[in-house]
Coordinates of C-alpha atoms and ligand atoms in Angstrom, one line a residue:
E23 CA -0.1 0.1 0.2
A24 CA 2.8 2.6 1.1
K25 CA 4.7 1.5 -2.6
T26 CA 0.9 2.6 -4.4
R27 CA 0.9 5.9 -2.4
G28 CA 4.6 6.4 -2.9
R29 CA 3.7 6.1 -7.0
G30 CA 0.7 7.8 -6.5
R31 CA 3.1 10.9 -5.0
L32 CA 5.8 10.4 -7.7
A33 CA 3.1 10.8 -10.8
F34 CA 1.4 14.0 -9.3
F35 CA 5.0 15.1 -8.8
D36 CA 6.0 14.3 -12.7
V37 CA 2.5 16.0 -14.0
D38 CA 3.3 19.1 -11.4
L39 CA 6.6 19.6 -12.6
R40 CA 5.8 19.3 -16.4
E41 CA 3.1 22.0 -16.0
R42 CA 5.8 24.1 -14.4
T43 CA 8.3 23.4 -17.5
Q44 CA 5.6 23.9 -19.7
R45 CA 4.5 27.7 -18.0
R46 CA 8.2 28.6 -18.4
L47 CA 8.9 27.5 -21.7
R48 CA 5.4 29.6 -22.7
L49 CA 6.2 33.0 -20.7
E50 CA 10.0 32.9 -22.5
Q51 CA 8.4 32.8 -25.6
D52 CA 5.6 35.2 -25.2
L53 CA 8.0 37.5 -23.2
R54 CA 9.8 38.1 -26.2
E55 CA 7.1 39.0 -28.0
A56 CA 5.4 41.3 -25.0
P57 CA 7.4 44.9 -25.8
R58 CA 5.4 44.0 -29.7
N59 CA 2.0 43.0 -28.1
D60 CA 1.7 45.9 -25.9
Q61 CA 1.7 43.9 -22.7
L62 CA 4.0 45.1 -20.7
W63 CA 3.4 48.6 -18.6
V64 CA 5.0 50.1 -15.8
A65 CA 4.0 51.0 -12.3
Y66 CA 5.3 53.9 -9.8
Q67 CA 5.9 53.8 -6.2
P68 CA 6.6 57.3 -5.1
I69 CA 10.0 57.9 -2.9
V70 CA 9.5 60.3 -0.2
D71 CA 12.1 62.5 1.3
L72 CA 11.8 62.1 5.1
R73 CA 12.5 66.0 6.4
T74 CA 9.9 67.5 3.5
G75 CA 7.5 64.8 3.4
R76 CA 7.4 65.5 -0.4
T77 CA 7.4 62.9 -2.6
T78 CA 11.3 63.4 -4.9
M79 CA 11.6 60.4 -6.8
V80 CA 9.9 57.3 -8.0
E81 CA 10.6 53.6 -8.9
G82 CA 9.6 52.5 -12.2
L83 CA 9.0 49.1 -11.9
L84 CA 8.3 46.3 -14.7
R85 CA 4.8 44.7 -15.0
W86 CA 3.3 42.2 -17.2
S87 CA 0.1 41.6 -18.1
H88 CA -0.2 38.1 -19.5
P89 CA -3.4 37.2 -21.9
R90 CA -3.6 34.1 -19.9
Y91 CA -2.1 34.2 -16.6
G92 CA -2.7 37.7 -16.2
L93 CA -0.6 39.9 -13.5
I94 CA 2.7 37.9 -13.6
P95 CA 5.3 39.6 -10.7
P96 CA 8.6 40.6 -12.3
G97 CA 10.1 38.4 -10.1
E98 CA 9.1 35.7 -11.8
F99 CA 9.5 36.7 -15.0
I100 CA 12.9 39.0 -14.8
G101 CA 14.4 35.4 -13.3
L102 CA 13.3 33.6 -16.6
A103 CA 14.4 36.8 -19.1
E104 CA 18.0 37.0 -17.2
E105 CA 18.6 33.1 -18.4
S106 CA 19.1 34.6 -22.2
D107 CA 19.5 37.7 -24.1
L108 CA 15.7 38.6 -23.2
I109 CA 16.9 40.6 -20.2
N110 CA 18.3 42.9 -22.4
I111 CA 15.4 43.5 -25.0
V112 CA 12.7 43.6 -22.1
G113 CA 15.4 46.4 -20.3
A114 CA 15.7 48.6 -23.3
H115 CA 11.8 48.6 -23.9
M116 CA 11.4 49.5 -19.8
L117 CA 13.5 52.1 -20.0
R118 CA 12.2 53.7 -23.2
L119 CA 8.6 53.2 -21.2
A120 CA 9.7 54.6 -18.1
T121 CA 10.8 57.8 -19.6
R122 CA 8.2 58.6 -21.6
G123 CA 6.1 57.9 -18.3
I124 CA 8.3 60.4 -16.0
V125 CA 8.2 62.8 -18.9
D126 CA 4.5 62.5 -18.6
L127 CA 4.2 62.4 -14.5
R128 CA 6.7 66.2 -14.2
A129 CA 4.5 67.8 -16.5
A130 CA 1.4 67.0 -14.8
H131 CA 3.1 67.2 -10.9
N132 CA 6.7 68.3 -10.4
P133 CA 9.2 69.2 -13.2
E134 CA 12.2 68.0 -10.6
L135 CA 10.5 64.5 -10.2
L136 CA 13.6 61.7 -10.6
L137 CA 12.8 58.1 -12.0
T138 CA 14.6 55.5 -10.8
V139 CA 15.0 52.2 -13.0
N140 CA 16.8 48.6 -11.8
L141 CA 19.0 46.9 -14.0
S142 CA 19.8 43.5 -13.7
A143 CA 23.4 42.0 -14.1
R144 CA 23.2 40.6 -17.3
Q145 CA 22.4 44.5 -18.5
L146 CA 25.9 45.4 -17.4
D147 CA 27.3 43.2 -19.6
D148 CA 25.7 44.3 -22.2
P149 CA 27.6 46.5 -24.9
H150 CA 24.2 48.0 -25.9
L151 CA 23.1 49.0 -22.4
V152 CA 24.8 53.0 -22.5
A153 CA 23.7 53.6 -26.1
S154 CA 20.1 52.5 -24.7
V155 CA 20.2 54.7 -21.7
R156 CA 21.3 57.7 -24.2
D157 CA 18.7 57.0 -26.5
A158 CA 15.6 56.9 -24.0
M159 CA 17.0 60.2 -22.8
R160 CA 17.2 61.7 -25.9
T161 CA 13.9 60.5 -27.3
T162 CA 11.9 61.7 -24.3
A163 CA 14.1 64.7 -23.5
L164 CA 14.3 63.8 -20.5
P165 CA 17.2 65.5 -18.7
P166 CA 20.3 62.9 -18.0
G167 CA 20.1 63.9 -14.2
A168 CA 16.9 63.6 -13.9
L169 CA 17.3 59.4 -14.5
C170 CA 18.8 57.4 -11.6
L171 CA 19.7 53.7 -12.3
E172 CA 19.5 51.2 -9.5
I173 CA 22.1 47.9 -9.4
T174 CA 21.4 45.7 -6.9
E175 CA 24.8 44.5 -4.5
S176 CA 24.9 41.2 -6.2
A177 CA 25.1 42.4 -9.3
L178 CA 27.6 44.7 -8.9
M179 CA 29.3 42.4 -6.9
R180 CA 29.4 39.7 -9.5
D181 CA 32.6 41.1 -12.2
P182 CA 33.5 44.7 -9.9
T183 CA 35.4 45.6 -12.8
A184 CA 33.5 45.5 -15.4
A185 CA 30.4 46.3 -13.4
A186 CA 33.1 49.6 -12.6
R187 CA 33.4 50.5 -15.6
T188 CA 30.2 50.3 -17.1
L189 CA 28.9 52.5 -14.0
A190 CA 31.7 55.2 -14.8
A191 CA 30.3 55.1 -18.8
L192 CA 26.4 55.6 -17.6
R193 CA 28.1 58.0 -15.2
D194 CA 29.4 60.5 -17.9
L195 CA 26.0 60.4 -19.8
G196 CA 25.2 62.3 -16.7
V197 CA 22.8 59.4 -14.7
R198 CA 22.4 58.9 -11.2
L199 CA 23.6 55.6 -9.7
A200 CA 21.8 53.6 -6.8
I201 CA 22.7 50.3 -5.3
D202 CA 19.6 48.2 -4.6
D203 CA 18.7 45.8 -1.2
F204 CA 21.9 47.2 0.2
G205 CA 22.6 44.6 3.0
T206 CA 21.6 41.4 1.2
G207 CA 24.7 40.7 -0.3
Y208 CA 28.5 40.2 0.9
S209 CA 30.2 42.6 -0.2
S210 CA 31.8 45.5 2.2
L211 CA 30.7 49.2 2.0
A212 CA 34.4 49.6 1.7
Q213 CA 34.6 47.7 -1.9
L214 CA 31.3 49.8 -2.9
L215 CA 32.7 52.9 -2.2
T216 CA 35.5 52.2 -4.9
L217 CA 31.6 53.1 -6.7
P218 CA 31.0 56.1 -8.5
L219 CA 27.3 55.8 -6.6
D220 CA 24.6 58.4 -5.7
I221 CA 22.3 56.6 -3.6
L222 CA 22.9 53.6 -1.6
K223 CA 19.2 51.9 -0.6
I224 CA 18.7 49.7 2.9
D225 CA 16.7 46.6 1.8
Q226 CA 13.7 46.0 3.4
S227 CA 14.3 43.4 5.7
F228 CA 16.3 45.4 7.4
T229 CA 13.2 48.3 7.7
A230 CA 10.9 45.1 8.4
G231 CA 12.7 45.2 12.0
L232 CA 12.8 48.3 13.0
G233 CA 10.6 48.8 16.3
K234 CA 11.5 45.1 16.5
S235 CA 14.7 44.2 17.0
D236 CA 17.4 46.5 18.3
D237 CA 20.2 45.0 16.1
A238 CA 18.1 46.4 13.0
E239 CA 18.5 49.5 14.0
A240 CA 21.9 49.4 15.3
I241 CA 22.6 48.0 11.1
V242 CA 20.6 50.8 10.1
T243 CA 22.0 53.2 12.5
S244 CA 25.8 52.0 11.3
V245 CA 24.6 51.8 7.4
I246 CA 23.2 55.5 7.6
A247 CA 26.3 57.0 8.9
M248 CA 28.7 55.7 6.4
A249 CA 26.4 56.4 3.6
H250 CA 26.8 60.0 4.6
A251 CA 29.9 60.0 5.6
V252 CA 30.8 59.8 1.4
D253 CA 27.7 61.5 0.6
L254 CA 25.3 59.0 -0.5
T255 CA 22.1 60.0 -0.2
V256 CA 19.9 57.0 2.1
V257 CA 16.2 55.5 1.2
A258 CA 15.1 52.9 2.8
E259 CA 12.8 50.3 1.0
G260 CA 9.7 48.9 2.6
V261 CA 8.2 50.9 5.2
E262 CA 5.1 49.6 5.7
H263 CA 4.0 51.4 8.9
V264 CA 4.3 55.1 10.3
L265 CA 6.9 53.7 13.3
Q266 CA 9.2 52.5 10.8
L267 CA 8.9 55.9 9.1
D268 CA 9.3 57.5 13.1
I269 CA 12.2 55.4 13.9
L270 CA 13.7 56.9 10.3
R271 CA 13.4 60.0 10.6
R272 CA 15.1 59.8 13.6
L273 CA 18.0 58.1 12.4
G274 CA 18.7 60.9 9.9
C275 CA 17.5 59.1 6.9
D276 CA 17.1 60.7 3.9
Q277 CA 13.9 59.4 1.9
A278 CA 11.6 56.3 2.0
Q279 CA 9.4 54.4 -0.3
G280 CA 6.9 51.9 1.0
Y281 CA 3.2 50.6 1.2
H282 CA 2.6 52.9 3.6
L283 CA 4.1 56.4 1.5
G284 CA 2.6 54.8 -1.4
R285 CA 2.3 51.6 -3.7
P286 CA 3.0 51.3 -6.8
S287 CA 0.7 51.9 -9.7
A288 CA 0.6 53.0 -13.3
V289 CA -1.1 56.6 -11.9
P290 CA 0.9 57.1 -8.6
E291 CA -0.5 59.3 -5.6
L292 CA 2.2 61.8 -5.8
D293 CA 0.9 64.7 -4.3
R294 CA 0.2 63.5 -1.1
R295 CA 2.1 64.9 2.0
F296 CA 3.4 62.6 4.8
Ligands
C2E17 P1 13.4 46.3 -5.8 O1 13.7 46.6 -7.4 O2 14.3 46.3 -4.5 O3 12.0 47.1 -5.8 C1 11.2 47.2 -4.6 C2 10.2 45.7 -4.7 O4 9.5 45.9 -3.1 C3 8.9 46.2 -5.6 O5 8.3 44.9 -6.0 C4 7.5 46.8 -4.4 O6 6.7 46.4 -5.3 C5 8.0 46.1 -3.4 N1 7.9 47.1 -2.3 C6 7.4 48.1 -2.1 N2 7.1 48.8 -1.3 C7 6.8 47.6 -0.4 C8 6.8 47.4 1.0 O7 6.1 48.2 2.2 N3 6.5 46.4 1.3 C9 6.9 44.9 0.8 N4 6.5 43.5 1.2 N5 7.3 44.9 -0.5 C10 7.0 46.5 -1.1 P2 8.1 44.3 -7.5 O8 7.4 45.8 -8.0 O9 7.4 43.1 -6.9 O10 9.5 43.8 -7.8 C11 11.0 43.3 -7.8 C12 11.9 43.4 -8.1 O11 11.5 42.5 -9.5 C13 12.5 44.3 -8.0 O12 12.9 44.9 -6.7 C14 13.4 44.6 -8.9 O13 14.3 44.1 -8.2 C15 12.7 43.6 -10.1 N6 11.9 44.3 -10.9 C16 11.3 45.3 -10.8 N7 10.9 45.9 -12.3 C17 12.4 46.0 -12.5 C18 12.9 46.5 -14.3 O14 12.3 46.9 -15.1 N8 13.9 45.6 -14.5 C19 15.2 44.5 -13.5 N9 15.6 43.6 -13.9 N10 14.5 44.1 -12.6 C20 12.7 45.0 -12.2
MG18 MG1 15.0 48.6 -7.2
MG19 MG1 15.5 46.9 -3.6
MG20 MG1 14.0 43.8 -4.0

């Protein structure tokens, strides 16, 4: 009897695996067509200055509305795209969409509003990256200083020398650079300081610990101190509660982002003050 049950479980697992493999293949094919089929769009999440309470920046987050599977989270399709050159196609399309979008948001709300966009590790290796950033800014007439590009700590550390070269070329265009999800990798801040960065984004896992553990507060305090010592602007990610906001303000954090301040949306609330 145990044997039958075991076999049944195995068959169930096989079906599950086959379905997941099929979905993956299908998604990969469909993602290639997604830009042409107008299935990709951008959600903008406000980033708020903790001193003035004003939204100074929005992070553009890519969204995919799939005709069969519905809204697919970037956590699923970005990873898929990163396994091939697809990420460069999707990334270049994202840049065009988001730069167009920020031009409209600046006209409607605040002419000084900045845009920040995520780059994946593989895009850093793309020889066309710098040209596609330049093209997106030219086409939309967006001033270079209005664009910031975010790179995660782990992407930077994959090949620090190559990353440094690409970042320098992007900096030459006048764009700002941010390190994303800081604290989740294994790099030392000393290593990162050799890179031409403007913004440090503290990962949401640290924000989540504020008000709950003294360790989280101690870590955030020292990250802010080190970042400020080298003139980096500090943004805390994942602020979900007003208590976290109060603590971040007390610790001297510059800016914050999170559901408490505003959800990512195609039509973000930008004029709300905190
Ligand atoms: P990220 O760059 O760290 O973006 C922040 C993520 O945290 C977003 O998830 C955002 O919706 C979510 N978030 C914001 N506030 C809160 C909060 O208060 N609580 C919680 N729990 N989460 C919050 P999203 O949009 O699902 O994106 C996930 C990741 O996918 C991003 O993390 C980024 O690494 C990647 N991604 C998104 N768009 C792009 C893109 O255009 N290109 C690349 N390469 N990666 C992208
Ligand atoms: Mg980001
Ligand atoms: Mg992040
Ligand atoms: Mg993240």
